[in-house]
Coordinates of C-alpha atoms and ligand atoms in Angstrom, one line a residue:
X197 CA 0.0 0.0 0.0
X198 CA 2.7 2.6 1.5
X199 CA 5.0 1.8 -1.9
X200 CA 2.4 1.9 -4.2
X201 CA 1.2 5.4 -2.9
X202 CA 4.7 6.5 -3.6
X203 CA 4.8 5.5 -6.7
X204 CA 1.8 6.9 -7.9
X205 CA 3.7 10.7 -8.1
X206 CA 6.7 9.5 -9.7
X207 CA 5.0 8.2 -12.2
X208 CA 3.1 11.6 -13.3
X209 CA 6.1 13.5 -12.8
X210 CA 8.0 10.7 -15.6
X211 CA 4.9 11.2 -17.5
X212 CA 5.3 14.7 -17.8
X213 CA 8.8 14.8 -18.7
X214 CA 8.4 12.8 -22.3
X215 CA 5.4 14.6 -23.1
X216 CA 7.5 18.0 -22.2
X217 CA 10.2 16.6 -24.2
X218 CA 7.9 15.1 -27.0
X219 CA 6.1 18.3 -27.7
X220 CA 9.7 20.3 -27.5
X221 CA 11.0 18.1 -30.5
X222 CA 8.8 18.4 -32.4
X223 CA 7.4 22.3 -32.0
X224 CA 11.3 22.7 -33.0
X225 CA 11.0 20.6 -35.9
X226 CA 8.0 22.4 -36.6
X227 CA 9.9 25.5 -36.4
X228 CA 12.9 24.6 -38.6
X229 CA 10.4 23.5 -41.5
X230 CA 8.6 26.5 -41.2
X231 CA 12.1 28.6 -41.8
X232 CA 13.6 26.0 -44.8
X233 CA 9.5 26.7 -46.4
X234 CA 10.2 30.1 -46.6
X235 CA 13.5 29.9 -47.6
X236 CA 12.9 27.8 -50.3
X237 CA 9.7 29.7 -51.5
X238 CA 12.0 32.8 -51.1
X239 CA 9.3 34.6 -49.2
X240 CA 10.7 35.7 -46.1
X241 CA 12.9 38.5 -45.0
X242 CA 16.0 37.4 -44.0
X243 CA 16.0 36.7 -40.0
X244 CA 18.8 36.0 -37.4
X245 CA 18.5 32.6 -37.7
X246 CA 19.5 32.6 -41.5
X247 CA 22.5 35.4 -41.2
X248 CA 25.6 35.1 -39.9
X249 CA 28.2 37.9 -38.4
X250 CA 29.4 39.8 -40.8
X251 CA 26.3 41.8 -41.5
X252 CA 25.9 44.5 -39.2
X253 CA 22.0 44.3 -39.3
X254 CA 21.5 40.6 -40.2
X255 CA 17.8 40.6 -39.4
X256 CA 16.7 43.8 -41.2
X257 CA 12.8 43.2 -42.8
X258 CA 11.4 44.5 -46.2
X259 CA 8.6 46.5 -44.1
X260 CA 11.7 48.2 -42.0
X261 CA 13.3 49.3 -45.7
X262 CA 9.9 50.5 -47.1
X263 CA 9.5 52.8 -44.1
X264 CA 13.3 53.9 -44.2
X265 CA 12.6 55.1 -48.2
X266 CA 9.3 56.3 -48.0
X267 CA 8.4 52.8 -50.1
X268 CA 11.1 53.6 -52.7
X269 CA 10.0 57.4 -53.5
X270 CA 12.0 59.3 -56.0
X271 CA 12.5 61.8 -53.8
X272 CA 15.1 58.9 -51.9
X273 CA 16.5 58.0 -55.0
X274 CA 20.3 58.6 -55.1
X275 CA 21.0 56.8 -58.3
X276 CA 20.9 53.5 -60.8
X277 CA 23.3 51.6 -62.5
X278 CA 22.8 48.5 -64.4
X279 CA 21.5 46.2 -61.2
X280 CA 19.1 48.9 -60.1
X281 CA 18.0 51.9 -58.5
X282 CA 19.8 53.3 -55.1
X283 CA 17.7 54.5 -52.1
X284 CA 18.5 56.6 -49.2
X285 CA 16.8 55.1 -46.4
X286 CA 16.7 56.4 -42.9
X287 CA 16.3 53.6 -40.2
X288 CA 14.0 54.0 -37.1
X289 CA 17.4 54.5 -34.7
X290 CA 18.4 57.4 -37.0
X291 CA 21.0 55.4 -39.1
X292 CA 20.8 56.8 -42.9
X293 CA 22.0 53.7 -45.1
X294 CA 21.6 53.4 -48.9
X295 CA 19.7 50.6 -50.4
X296 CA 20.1 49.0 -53.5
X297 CA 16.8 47.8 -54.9
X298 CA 18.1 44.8 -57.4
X299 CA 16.6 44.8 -60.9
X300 CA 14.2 41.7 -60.9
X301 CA 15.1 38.4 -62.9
X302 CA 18.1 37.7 -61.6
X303 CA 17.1 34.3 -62.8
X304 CA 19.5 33.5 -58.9
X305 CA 17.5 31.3 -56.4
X306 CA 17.3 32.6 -52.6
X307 CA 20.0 30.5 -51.2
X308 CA 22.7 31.1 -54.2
X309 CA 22.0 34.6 -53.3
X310 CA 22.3 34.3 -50.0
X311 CA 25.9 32.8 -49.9
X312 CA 27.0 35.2 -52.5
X313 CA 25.8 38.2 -50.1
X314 CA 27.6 36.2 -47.4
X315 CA 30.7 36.2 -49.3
X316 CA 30.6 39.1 -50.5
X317 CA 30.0 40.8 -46.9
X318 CA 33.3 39.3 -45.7
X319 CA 35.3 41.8 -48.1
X320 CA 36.2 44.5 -46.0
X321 CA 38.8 47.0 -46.6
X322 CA 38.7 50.9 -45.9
X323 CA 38.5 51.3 -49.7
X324 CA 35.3 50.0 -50.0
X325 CA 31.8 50.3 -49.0
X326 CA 30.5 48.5 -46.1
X327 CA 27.5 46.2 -46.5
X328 CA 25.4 46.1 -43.7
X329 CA 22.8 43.9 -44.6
X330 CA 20.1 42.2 -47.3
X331 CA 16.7 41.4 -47.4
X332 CA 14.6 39.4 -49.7
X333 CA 11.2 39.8 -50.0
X334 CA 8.8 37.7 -52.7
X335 CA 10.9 38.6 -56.5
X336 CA 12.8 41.5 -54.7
X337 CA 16.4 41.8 -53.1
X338 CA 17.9 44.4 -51.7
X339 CA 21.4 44.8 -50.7
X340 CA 21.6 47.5 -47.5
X341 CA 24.7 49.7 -47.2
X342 CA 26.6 52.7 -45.2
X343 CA 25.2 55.5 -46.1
X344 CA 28.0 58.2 -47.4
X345 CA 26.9 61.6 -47.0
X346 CA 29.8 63.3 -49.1
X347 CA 28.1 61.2 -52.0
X348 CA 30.3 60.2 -55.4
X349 CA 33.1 61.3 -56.4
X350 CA 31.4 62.5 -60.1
X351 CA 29.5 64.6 -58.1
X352 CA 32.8 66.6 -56.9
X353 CA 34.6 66.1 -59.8
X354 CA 32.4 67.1 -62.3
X355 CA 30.9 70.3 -60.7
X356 CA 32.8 73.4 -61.5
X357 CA 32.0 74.9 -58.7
X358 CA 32.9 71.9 -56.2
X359 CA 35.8 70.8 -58.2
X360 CA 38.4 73.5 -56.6
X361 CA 37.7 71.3 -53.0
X362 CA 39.6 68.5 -54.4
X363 CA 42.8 69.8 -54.8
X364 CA 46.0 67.7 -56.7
X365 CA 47.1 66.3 -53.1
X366 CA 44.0 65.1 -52.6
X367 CA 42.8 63.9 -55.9
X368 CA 46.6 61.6 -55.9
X369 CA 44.9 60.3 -52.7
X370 CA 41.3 59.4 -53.7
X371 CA 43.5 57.9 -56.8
X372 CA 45.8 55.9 -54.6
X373 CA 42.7 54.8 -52.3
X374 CA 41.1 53.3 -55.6
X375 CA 44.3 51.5 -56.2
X376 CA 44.7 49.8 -53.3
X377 CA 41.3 48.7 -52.7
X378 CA 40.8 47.9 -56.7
X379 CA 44.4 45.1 -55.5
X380 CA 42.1 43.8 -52.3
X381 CA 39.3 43.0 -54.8
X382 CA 41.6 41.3 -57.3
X383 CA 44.0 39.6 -54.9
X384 CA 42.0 38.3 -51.9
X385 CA 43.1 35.1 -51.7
X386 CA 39.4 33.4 -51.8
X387 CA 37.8 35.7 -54.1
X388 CA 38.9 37.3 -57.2
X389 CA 36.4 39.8 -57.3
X390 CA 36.4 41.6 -61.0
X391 CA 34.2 45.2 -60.3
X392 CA 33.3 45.5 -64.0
X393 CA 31.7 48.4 -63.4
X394 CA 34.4 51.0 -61.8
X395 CA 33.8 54.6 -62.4
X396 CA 33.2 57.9 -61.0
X397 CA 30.1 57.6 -59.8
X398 CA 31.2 54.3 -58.0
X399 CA 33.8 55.8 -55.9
X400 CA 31.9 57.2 -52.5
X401 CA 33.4 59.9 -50.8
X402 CA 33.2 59.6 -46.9
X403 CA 33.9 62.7 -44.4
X404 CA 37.5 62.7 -44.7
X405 CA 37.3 62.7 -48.6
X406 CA 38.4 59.2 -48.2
X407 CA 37.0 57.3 -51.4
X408 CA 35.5 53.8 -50.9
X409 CA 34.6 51.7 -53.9
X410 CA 30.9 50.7 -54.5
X411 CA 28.7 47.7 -56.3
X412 CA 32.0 45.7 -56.2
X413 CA 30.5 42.2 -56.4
X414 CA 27.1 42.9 -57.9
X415 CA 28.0 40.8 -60.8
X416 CA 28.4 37.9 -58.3
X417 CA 25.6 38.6 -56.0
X418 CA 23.3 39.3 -59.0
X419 CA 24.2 36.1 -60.8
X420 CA 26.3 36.9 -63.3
X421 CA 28.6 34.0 -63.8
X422 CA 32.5 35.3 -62.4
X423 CA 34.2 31.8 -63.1
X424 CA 33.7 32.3 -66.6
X425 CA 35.8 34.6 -68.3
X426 CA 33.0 35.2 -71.4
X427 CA 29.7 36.2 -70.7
X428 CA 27.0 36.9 -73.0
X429 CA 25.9 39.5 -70.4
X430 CA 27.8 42.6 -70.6
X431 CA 27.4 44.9 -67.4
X432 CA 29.5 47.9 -68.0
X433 CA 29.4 51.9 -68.7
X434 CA 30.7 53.4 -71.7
X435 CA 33.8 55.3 -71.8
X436 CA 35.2 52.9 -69.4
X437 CA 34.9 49.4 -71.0
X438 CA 37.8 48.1 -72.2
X439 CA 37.7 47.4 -75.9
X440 CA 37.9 43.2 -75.3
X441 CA 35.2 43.3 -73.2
X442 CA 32.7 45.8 -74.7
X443 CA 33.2 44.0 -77.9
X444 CA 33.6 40.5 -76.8
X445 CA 32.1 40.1 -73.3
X446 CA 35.6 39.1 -72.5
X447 CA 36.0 40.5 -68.9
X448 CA 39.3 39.9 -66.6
X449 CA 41.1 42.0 -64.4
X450 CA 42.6 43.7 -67.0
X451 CA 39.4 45.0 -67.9
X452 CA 39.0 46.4 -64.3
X453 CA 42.5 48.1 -65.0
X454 CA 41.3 49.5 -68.0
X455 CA 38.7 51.5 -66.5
X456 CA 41.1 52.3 -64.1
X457 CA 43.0 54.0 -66.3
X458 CA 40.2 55.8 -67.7
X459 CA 38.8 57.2 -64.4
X460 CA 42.4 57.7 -63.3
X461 CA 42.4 60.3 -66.6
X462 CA 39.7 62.2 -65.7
X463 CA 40.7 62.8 -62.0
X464 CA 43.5 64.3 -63.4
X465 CA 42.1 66.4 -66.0
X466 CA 38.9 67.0 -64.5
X467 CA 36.6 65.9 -67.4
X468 CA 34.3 63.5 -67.9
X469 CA 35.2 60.2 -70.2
X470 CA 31.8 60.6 -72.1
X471 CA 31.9 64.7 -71.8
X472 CA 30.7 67.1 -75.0
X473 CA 33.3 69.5 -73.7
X474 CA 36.7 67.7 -74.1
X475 CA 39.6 69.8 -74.1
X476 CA 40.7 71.0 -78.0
X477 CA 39.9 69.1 -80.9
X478 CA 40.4 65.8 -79.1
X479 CA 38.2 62.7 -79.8
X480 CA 38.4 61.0 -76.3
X481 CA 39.8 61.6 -72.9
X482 CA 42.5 59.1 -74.2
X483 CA 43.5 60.8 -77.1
X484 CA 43.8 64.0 -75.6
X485 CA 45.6 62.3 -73.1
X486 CA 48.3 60.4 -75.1
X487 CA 48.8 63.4 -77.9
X488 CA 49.6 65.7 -74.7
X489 CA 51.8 63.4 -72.9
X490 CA 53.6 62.6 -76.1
X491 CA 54.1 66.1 -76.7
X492 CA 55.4 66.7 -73.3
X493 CA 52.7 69.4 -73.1
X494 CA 50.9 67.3 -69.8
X495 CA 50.1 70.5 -68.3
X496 CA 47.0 71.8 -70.9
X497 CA 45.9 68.1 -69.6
X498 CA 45.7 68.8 -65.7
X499 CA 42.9 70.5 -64.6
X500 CA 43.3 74.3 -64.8
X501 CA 41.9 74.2 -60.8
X502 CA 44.2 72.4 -59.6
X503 CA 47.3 73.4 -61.1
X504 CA 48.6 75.7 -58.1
X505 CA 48.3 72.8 -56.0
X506 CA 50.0 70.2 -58.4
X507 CA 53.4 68.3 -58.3
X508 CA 54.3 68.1 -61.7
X509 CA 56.4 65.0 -61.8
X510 CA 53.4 63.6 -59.8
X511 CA 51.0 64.6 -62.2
X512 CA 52.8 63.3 -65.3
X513 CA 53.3 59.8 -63.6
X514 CA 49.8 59.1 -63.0
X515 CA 48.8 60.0 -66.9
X516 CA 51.3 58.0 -67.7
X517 CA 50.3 55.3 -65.9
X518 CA 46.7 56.2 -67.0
X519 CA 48.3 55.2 -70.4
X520 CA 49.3 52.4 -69.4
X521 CA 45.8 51.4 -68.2
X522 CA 44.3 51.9 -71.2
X523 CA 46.3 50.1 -73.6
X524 CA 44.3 48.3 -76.3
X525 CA 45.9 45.1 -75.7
X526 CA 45.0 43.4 -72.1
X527 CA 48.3 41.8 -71.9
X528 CA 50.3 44.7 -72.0
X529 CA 48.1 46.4 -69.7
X530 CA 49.9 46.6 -65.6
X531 CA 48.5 44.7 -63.0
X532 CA 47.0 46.6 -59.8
X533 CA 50.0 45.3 -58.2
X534 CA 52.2 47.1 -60.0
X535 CA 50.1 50.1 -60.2
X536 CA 49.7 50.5 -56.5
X537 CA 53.8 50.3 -56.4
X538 CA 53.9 52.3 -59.2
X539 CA 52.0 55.4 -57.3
X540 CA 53.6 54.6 -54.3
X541 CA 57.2 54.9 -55.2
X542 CA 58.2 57.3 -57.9
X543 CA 61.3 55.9 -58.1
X544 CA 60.1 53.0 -60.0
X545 CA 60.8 53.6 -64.0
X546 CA 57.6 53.1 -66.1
X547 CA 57.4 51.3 -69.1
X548 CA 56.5 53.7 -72.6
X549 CA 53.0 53.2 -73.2
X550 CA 51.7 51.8 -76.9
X551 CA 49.0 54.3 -78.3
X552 CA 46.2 52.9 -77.4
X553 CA 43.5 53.3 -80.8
X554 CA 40.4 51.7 -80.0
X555 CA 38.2 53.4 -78.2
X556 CA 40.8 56.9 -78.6
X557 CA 39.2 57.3 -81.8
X558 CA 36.5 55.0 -82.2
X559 CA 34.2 58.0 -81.0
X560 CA 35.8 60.4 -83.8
X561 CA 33.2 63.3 -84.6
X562 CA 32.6 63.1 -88.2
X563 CA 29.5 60.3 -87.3
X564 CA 27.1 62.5 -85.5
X565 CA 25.0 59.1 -85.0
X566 CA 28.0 57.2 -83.3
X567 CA 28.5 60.2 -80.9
X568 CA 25.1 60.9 -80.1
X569 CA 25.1 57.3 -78.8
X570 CA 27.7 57.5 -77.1
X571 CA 27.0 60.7 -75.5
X572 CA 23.2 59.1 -74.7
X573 CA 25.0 56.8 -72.6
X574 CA 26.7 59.4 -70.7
X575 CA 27.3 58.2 -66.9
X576 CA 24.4 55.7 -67.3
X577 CA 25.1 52.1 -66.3
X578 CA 24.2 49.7 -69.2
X579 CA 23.5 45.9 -69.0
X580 CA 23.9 44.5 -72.9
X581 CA 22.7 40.9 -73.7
X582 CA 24.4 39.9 -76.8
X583 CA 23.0 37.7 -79.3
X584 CA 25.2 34.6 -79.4
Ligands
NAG244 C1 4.4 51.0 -52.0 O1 4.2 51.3 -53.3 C2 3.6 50.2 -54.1 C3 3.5 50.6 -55.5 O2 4.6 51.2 -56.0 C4 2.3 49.9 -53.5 O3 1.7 48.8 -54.2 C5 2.4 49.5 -52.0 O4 1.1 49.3 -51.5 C6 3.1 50.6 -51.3 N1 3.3 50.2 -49.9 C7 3.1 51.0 -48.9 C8 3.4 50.4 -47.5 O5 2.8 52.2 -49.0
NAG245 C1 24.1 62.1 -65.6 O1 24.7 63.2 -64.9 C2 24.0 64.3 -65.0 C3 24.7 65.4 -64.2 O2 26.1 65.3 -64.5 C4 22.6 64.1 -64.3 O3 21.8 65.3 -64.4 C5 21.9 63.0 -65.0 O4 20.7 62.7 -64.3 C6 22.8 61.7 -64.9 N1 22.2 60.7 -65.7 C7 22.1 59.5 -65.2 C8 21.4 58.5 -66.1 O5 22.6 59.1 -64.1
NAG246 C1 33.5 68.6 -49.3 C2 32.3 68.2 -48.5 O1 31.2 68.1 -49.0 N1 32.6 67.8 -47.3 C3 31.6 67.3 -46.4 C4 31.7 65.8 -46.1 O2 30.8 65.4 -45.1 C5 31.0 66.0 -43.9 C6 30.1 65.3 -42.9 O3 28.8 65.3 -43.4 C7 30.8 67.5 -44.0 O4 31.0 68.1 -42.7 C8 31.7 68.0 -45.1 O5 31.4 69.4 -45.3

């Protein structure tokens, strides 16, 4: 009698132990389908439990981002390019971050996309822009990051009345920033990023006039094959594609360090690539640039604002190696390797640059229909599918 009573508790309190730890297997189980449903249906905003911790905010939701922009108004809009538009977006805490809306049909699933953002978010250098986060919401992605108030470096550049801020010291500076995190992109050991899309308008200025390169692995994240060195999608701006790939879809680093040669031009001469208003009679940035430096006339190449502040020898170097850049042929075209030590230590002697002839005079003014297209594509971003 006395044992059995005992007994009697023991039992209930056994009982109640597998049925707590029945219904806790399996609510968790629940739980994890629930989170691999929506991952696979893509439907979810990304939450903690799918993130890891490089991403500053690695549970942002879509609803958060529509608030931050005002649901995407064109009064938030900072900018597009070839991938898609670029929000300003002010979070509830007061951080301002900049959102880049993805153009749909990707044609990437959610979990490709996923690891590509994760990879992607484990660059970090001071020359480049921070991502802070992604979200994906039904068709849409959205890549989330710092927010740059001293916006591009076109935007400076460009503006004759801004221009005079960015004197020669600091122009060599924003040049040798580019550099060095252009050779983190190309050289990180488990990622060879190619930008194939570096311009102007990609370099973000931050307080300190520090420049910080932007969109570097769009390609990637938006599915655009990078082990491939031929793609039948060319992503790229004007003015600053390399001949190979504009014409070929042939992309490499050496394309990257074409464009770097390009923008590398106009920091110094303070003209756009694409612009109406080159200097003289000159066809292209490059062939004003090579006829100049051949001449040894490089100073009517500098920009007249800056030429009280500018070293000469320092000046000459970087068109030169500007020339270099742009060479028609990839092979003959530097490394970023050698163009960081180039910049870095003028004792270094430069190889002569070959005239570079493609694009220099490609864009020669008699065919007013070639140059209006040309100009039409301006500082615009362009995505080409080529018929194969
Ligand atoms: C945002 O705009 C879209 C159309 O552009 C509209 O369908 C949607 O309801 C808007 N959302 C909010 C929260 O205002
Ligand atoms: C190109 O730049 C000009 C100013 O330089 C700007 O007004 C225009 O909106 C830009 N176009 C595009 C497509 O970004
Ligand atoms: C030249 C320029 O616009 N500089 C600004 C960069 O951003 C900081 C912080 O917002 C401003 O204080 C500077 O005036």
């Amino acid at each position: 009698m006395i044992v059995q009573a005992n007994a009697i508790p023991y039992f209930y309190v056994l009982c109640s132990f597998i049925i707590m730890f029945a219904s806790m297997f399996l609510i968790g189980k629940q739980r994890n389908k629930k989170i691999w449903k929506k991952l696979m249906s893509g439907t979810s905003s990304t939450s903690v439990e799918l993130c890891d911790g490089n991403l500053k905010y690695p549970s942002i939701r879509f609803k958060e981002i529509v608030l931050a922009t005002n649901n995407f108004s064109n009064s938030n809009k900072l900018g597009h390019g070839g991938f898609g538009n670029v929000y300003k977006g002010t979070l509830e805490d007061g951080t301002e971050i900049a959102v880049k809306r993805l153009r749909k049909g990707s044609g990437q699933g959610v979990l490709e996309f996923r690891n590509e953002v994760l990879l992607i978010a484990k660059l970090q250098h001071k020359n480049l822009v921070r991502l802070l986060s992604f979200c994906i919401h039904g068709d849409e992605k959205l890549l989330i990051y710092e927010y740059l108030p001293n916006k591009s470096l076109d935007a400076m550049l460009f503006d004759a009345t801004r221009k005079s801020m960015l004197n020669w010291p600091i122009r060599f500076e924003i040049i040798k920033g580019v550099a060095r995190g252009l050779l983190y992109l190309h050289q990180d050991s488990r990622l060879k990023i190619i930008h194939r899309d570096l311009k102007a308008s990609n370099i973000l200025l931050d307080a300190e006039i520090s420049p910080k390169i932007s969109d570097f692995g769009i390609a990637r994240i938006f599915g655009v094959d990078q082990q491939q060195e031929n793609t039948n999608r060319v992503v790229g701006t004007y003015g600053y594609m390399s001949p190979e790939y504009a014409l070929n879809g042939v992309f490499s680093v050496k394309s990257d360090v074409y464009s770097f040669g390009v923008l590398l031009l106009e920091i110094v001469s303070g003209s756009k690539t694409s612009s109406v208003h080159l200097k003289a009679d000159f066809p292209s940035i490059i062939a004003s640039a090579w006829s100049l430096w051949k001449d040894g006339n490089t100073k009517d190449f500098v920009d007249s604002s800056i030429v009280g502040s500018c070293s000469p020898d320092e000046t000459i170097r970087c068109i030169h190696i500007g020339l270099l850049c742009v060479q028609d042929s990839p092979n003959a075209r530097p490394l970023v390797s050698s163009i960081v030590s180039f910049l870095e230590n003028g004792d270094i002697s430069l190889p002569p640059p070959k005239e570079s002839v493609y694009f220099a005079e490609n864009n020669n003014g008699n065919d007013g229909a070639a140059e209006n297209t040309v100009n039409s594509a301006n500082n615009m971003s362009i995505t080409v599918v080529e018929g194969r």
